[in-house]
Tab-separated table of C-alpha atoms in Angstrom:
chain	number	residue	atom	x	y	z
A	209	MET	CA	-3.495	100.338	71.427
A	210	ALA	CA	-3.854	98.138	74.528
A	211	THR	CA	-7.187	96.359	74.368
A	212	ARG	CA	-8.847	95.198	77.578
A	213	ILE	CA	-11.801	92.942	78.291
A	214	ARG	CA	-13.510	94.450	81.313
A	215	LEU	CA	-16.780	95.084	83.102
A	216	GLN	CA	-18.937	98.137	82.509
A	217	ARG	CA	-21.191	98.857	85.489
A	218	GLY	CA	-24.913	99.389	85.187
A	219	GLY	CA	-27.934	98.877	87.407
A	220	ARG	CA	-29.069	100.850	90.400
A	221	LYS	CA	-27.212	101.676	93.587
A	222	GLY	CA	-26.633	98.544	95.647
A	223	TYR	CA	-27.740	96.257	92.791
A	224	ALA	CA	-24.947	96.183	90.230
A	225	PHE	CA	-25.330	94.674	86.776
A	226	TYR	CA	-22.350	94.521	84.443
A	227	SER	CA	-21.741	94.390	80.705
A	228	ILE	CA	-18.623	92.583	79.530
A	229	VAL	CA	-16.995	94.873	76.963
A	230	ILE	CA	-13.897	95.188	74.821
A	231	ALA	CA	-12.390	98.628	75.387
A	232	ASP	CA	-9.205	100.597	74.993
A	233	ALA	CA	-7.258	100.590	78.264
A	234	ARG	CA	-7.260	104.398	78.276
A	235	ALA	CA	-11.076	104.693	78.033
A	236	PRO	CA	-13.081	105.333	81.235
A	237	ARG	CA	-14.741	102.385	82.987
A	238	ASP	CA	-18.280	103.201	81.891
A	239	GLY	CA	-17.248	105.120	78.793
A	240	ARG	CA	-16.395	104.283	75.216
A	241	PHE	CA	-15.975	100.639	74.212
A	242	THR	CA	-15.287	98.704	71.033
A	243	GLU	CA	-17.699	95.790	71.430
A	244	LYS	CA	-20.099	94.369	73.988
A	245	ILE	CA	-19.652	90.602	74.271
A	246	GLY	CA	-21.901	89.728	77.205
A	247	THR	CA	-23.442	90.487	80.572
A	248	TYR	CA	-22.702	89.485	84.166
A	249	ASN	CA	-25.257	89.558	86.990
A	250	PRO	CA	-23.675	88.839	90.400
A	251	ASN	CA	-27.008	89.306	92.205
A	252	THR	CA	-28.247	85.783	91.445
A	253	ASN	CA	-26.935	82.628	93.053
A	254	PRO	CA	-24.983	81.293	91.211
A	255	ALA	CA	-24.096	84.442	89.262
A	256	THR	CA	-25.648	84.675	85.797
A	257	VAL	CA	-23.334	85.103	82.821
A	258	ASP	CA	-24.566	85.626	79.272
A	259	LEU	CA	-21.540	85.566	76.972
A	260	ASN	CA	-20.998	85.569	73.214
A	261	PHE	CA	-18.515	82.708	73.403
A	262	ASP	CA	-17.142	83.006	69.859
A	263	ARG	CA	-16.395	86.719	70.132
A	264	ALA	CA	-14.836	86.307	73.580
A	265	LEU	CA	-12.612	83.535	72.225
A	266	TYR	CA	-11.688	85.689	69.220
A	267	TRP	CA	-10.636	88.616	71.426
A	268	VAL	CA	-8.666	86.412	73.825
A	269	GLU	CA	-6.840	84.834	70.898
A	270	CYS	CA	-6.137	88.316	69.484
A	271	GLY	CA	-4.375	89.235	72.725
A	272	ALA	CA	-6.954	91.345	74.571
A	273	GLN	CA	-6.068	91.374	78.271
A	274	PRO	CA	-8.969	90.704	80.670
A	275	THR	CA	-9.280	92.160	84.146
A	276	ASP	CA	-9.083	89.701	87.044
A	277	THR	CA	-12.855	89.373	87.414
A	278	VAL	CA	-13.385	88.946	83.690
A	279	ARG	CA	-10.580	86.349	83.580
A	280	ASN	CA	-12.477	84.342	86.217
A	281	ILE	CA	-15.717	84.699	84.266
A	282	LEU	CA	-14.097	83.638	80.989
A	283	GLY	CA	-12.415	80.716	82.732
A	284	GLY	CA	-15.728	79.633	84.213
A	285	GLU	CA	-17.375	79.771	80.794
A	286	GLY	CA	-14.566	77.735	79.221
A	287	VAL	CA	-13.021	80.350	76.931
A	288	TYR	CA	-9.507	79.670	78.195
A	289	LEU	CA	-10.024	75.901	77.983
A	290	MET	CA	-11.074	76.244	74.347
A	291	LYS	CA	-8.059	78.468	73.655
A	292	HIS	CA	-5.851	75.801	75.191
A	293	LEU	CA	-7.524	73.042	73.164
A	294	ARG	CA	-7.150	75.042	69.947
A	295	GLY	CA	-3.457	75.402	70.719
A	296	GLY	CA	-3.259	71.596	70.971
A	297	VAL	CA	-4.986	71.279	67.595
A	298	LYS	CA	-2.496	73.711	66.020
A	299	LYS	CA	0.405	71.693	67.428
A	300	GLY	CA	-1.111	68.468	66.108
A	301	ALA	CA	-1.651	66.804	69.490
A	302	PHE	CA	-5.249	65.948	68.508
A	303	ASP	CA	-7.817	66.962	65.932
A	304	GLU	CA	-10.673	69.475	66.075
A	305	ALA	CA	-13.305	66.810	66.802
A	306	ALA	CA	-11.386	65.520	69.818
A	307	ALA	CA	-10.966	69.062	71.096
A	308	GLN	CA	-14.708	69.709	70.763
A	309	LYS	CA	-15.469	66.392	72.479
A	310	ARG	CA	-13.240	67.291	75.445
A	311	PHE	CA	-14.807	70.734	75.696
A	312	ASP	CA	-18.353	69.318	75.591
A	313	ALA	CA	-17.483	66.804	78.324
A	314	TRP	CA	-16.096	69.614	80.505
A	315	LYS	CA	-19.151	71.801	79.859
A	316	ALA	CA	-21.565	68.956	80.740
A	317	ASP	CA	-19.689	68.289	83.987
A	318	LYS	CA	-19.762	71.984	84.876
A	319	GLN	CA	-23.500	72.206	84.121
A	320	LYS	CA	-24.125	69.186	86.322
A	321	GLY	CA	-22.309	70.925	89.182
A	322	LEU	CA	-24.361	74.114	88.723
A	323	ASP	CA	-27.573	72.090	88.669
A	324	ALA	CA	-26.513	70.365	91.894
A	325	VAL	CA	-25.926	73.756	93.549
A	326	ARG	CA	-29.342	75.031	92.449
A	327	GLU	CA	-31.001	71.819	93.581
A	328	SER	CA	-29.336	71.891	97.003
A	329	GLU	CA	-30.371	75.514	97.509
A	330	ALA	CA	-33.950	74.716	96.547
A	331	LYS	CA	-33.935	71.732	98.913
A	332	ALA	CA	-32.522	73.830	101.761
A	333	LYS	CA	-35.149	76.496	101.139
A	334	LYS	CA	-37.919	73.886	101.121
A	335	GLU	CA	-36.597	72.365	104.370
A	336	ALA	CA	-36.465	75.799	106.013
A	337	ILE	CA	-40.073	76.439	105.028
A	338	ALA	CA	-41.118	73.025	106.377
A	339	LYS	CA	-39.268	73.710	109.651
A	340	GLU	CA	-41.011	77.076	110.012
A	341	LEU	CA	-44.356	75.419	109.322
A	342	GLU	CA	-43.721	72.793	112.011
A	343	ALA	CA	-42.742	75.487	114.514
A	344	GLU	CA	-45.879	77.437	113.657
A	345	LYS	CA	-48.036	74.316	114.066
A	346	LYS	CA	-46.466	73.694	117.473
A	347	ILE	CA	-47.157	77.265	118.562
A	348	ASN	CA	-50.734	77.048	117.271
A	349	ALA	CA	-51.272	73.786	119.189
A	350	GLU	CA	-50.052	75.446	122.415
A	351	ILE	CA	-52.335	78.414	121.825
A	352	ALA	CA	-55.278	76.085	121.120
A	353	LYS	CA	-54.515	74.201	124.353
A	354	LYS	CA	-54.502	77.455	126.354
A	355	VAL	CA	-57.754	78.566	124.715
A	356	ALA	CA	-59.350	75.194	125.508
A	357	GLU	CA	-58.230	75.489	129.135
A	358	LYS	CA	-59.695	78.999	129.363
A	359	LYS	CA	-62.967	77.825	127.812
A	360	SER	CA	-63.196	74.856	130.175
A	361	ALA	CA	-62.450	77.129	133.160
A	362	ALA	CA	-65.101	79.571	131.951
A	363	ALA	CA	-67.590	76.722	131.437
A	364	ALA	CA	-66.840	75.372	134.933
A	365	ALA	CA	-67.300	78.850	136.437
A	366	LYS	CA	-70.566	79.248	134.537
A	367	ALA	CA	-71.805	75.824	135.713
A	368	GLU	CA	-70.833	76.694	139.289
A	369	ALA	CA	-72.687	80.017	139.033
A	370	GLU	CA	-75.755	78.232	137.671
A	371	ALA	CA	-75.568	75.686	140.503
A	372	GLU	CA	-75.437	78.476	143.086
A	373	ALA	CA	-78.350	80.223	141.401
A	374	THR	CA	-80.473	77.070	141.462
A	375	ALA	CA	-79.419	76.409	145.074
A	376	THR	CA	-80.485	79.917	146.140
A	377	GLU	CA	-83.796	79.536	144.329
A	378	GLU	CA	-84.535	76.227	146.108
A	379	ALA	CA	-83.452	77.469	149.571
A	380	PRO	CA	-86.182	80.169	149.952
A	381	ALA	CA	-88.879	77.785	148.826
A	382	GLU	CA	-88.081	75.445	151.738
A	383	ALA	CA	-88.252	78.197	154.331
């Protein structure tokens, strides 16, 4: 029986959400599966992966073949790195503690990169909002200037009308 690690689609139309499953290669995509080992949400930035690391490592070491997308996901989560490090432990290149130390260092570096991406996106979003606010303030200042000009023109016209009215009232009294 050829065992595959693949994605099982869920979610609504246009908003896919995937489960990472272990299934027989002959089973349909969204059909029968042996075990669910995680989820993958490509709709977030960066994509969200929730993976049972130990079970994924177990299945990879047992020879389950992942699809291309799942291989990228497992590589990003460090499953293949841990498999490689365990192979080094079996060969005697280093011990289990050194392998775990190397994996933890890699994971910390990867997390730092993800945090930097999230931070840069938040900063860009904040800058875009500030830029929009400045543009809106500029537009509001121009509108306020036009309104002030209209009010001053209306006040001048009203003062001129009052001056004419007082001038016409004084002119008949002199005659």
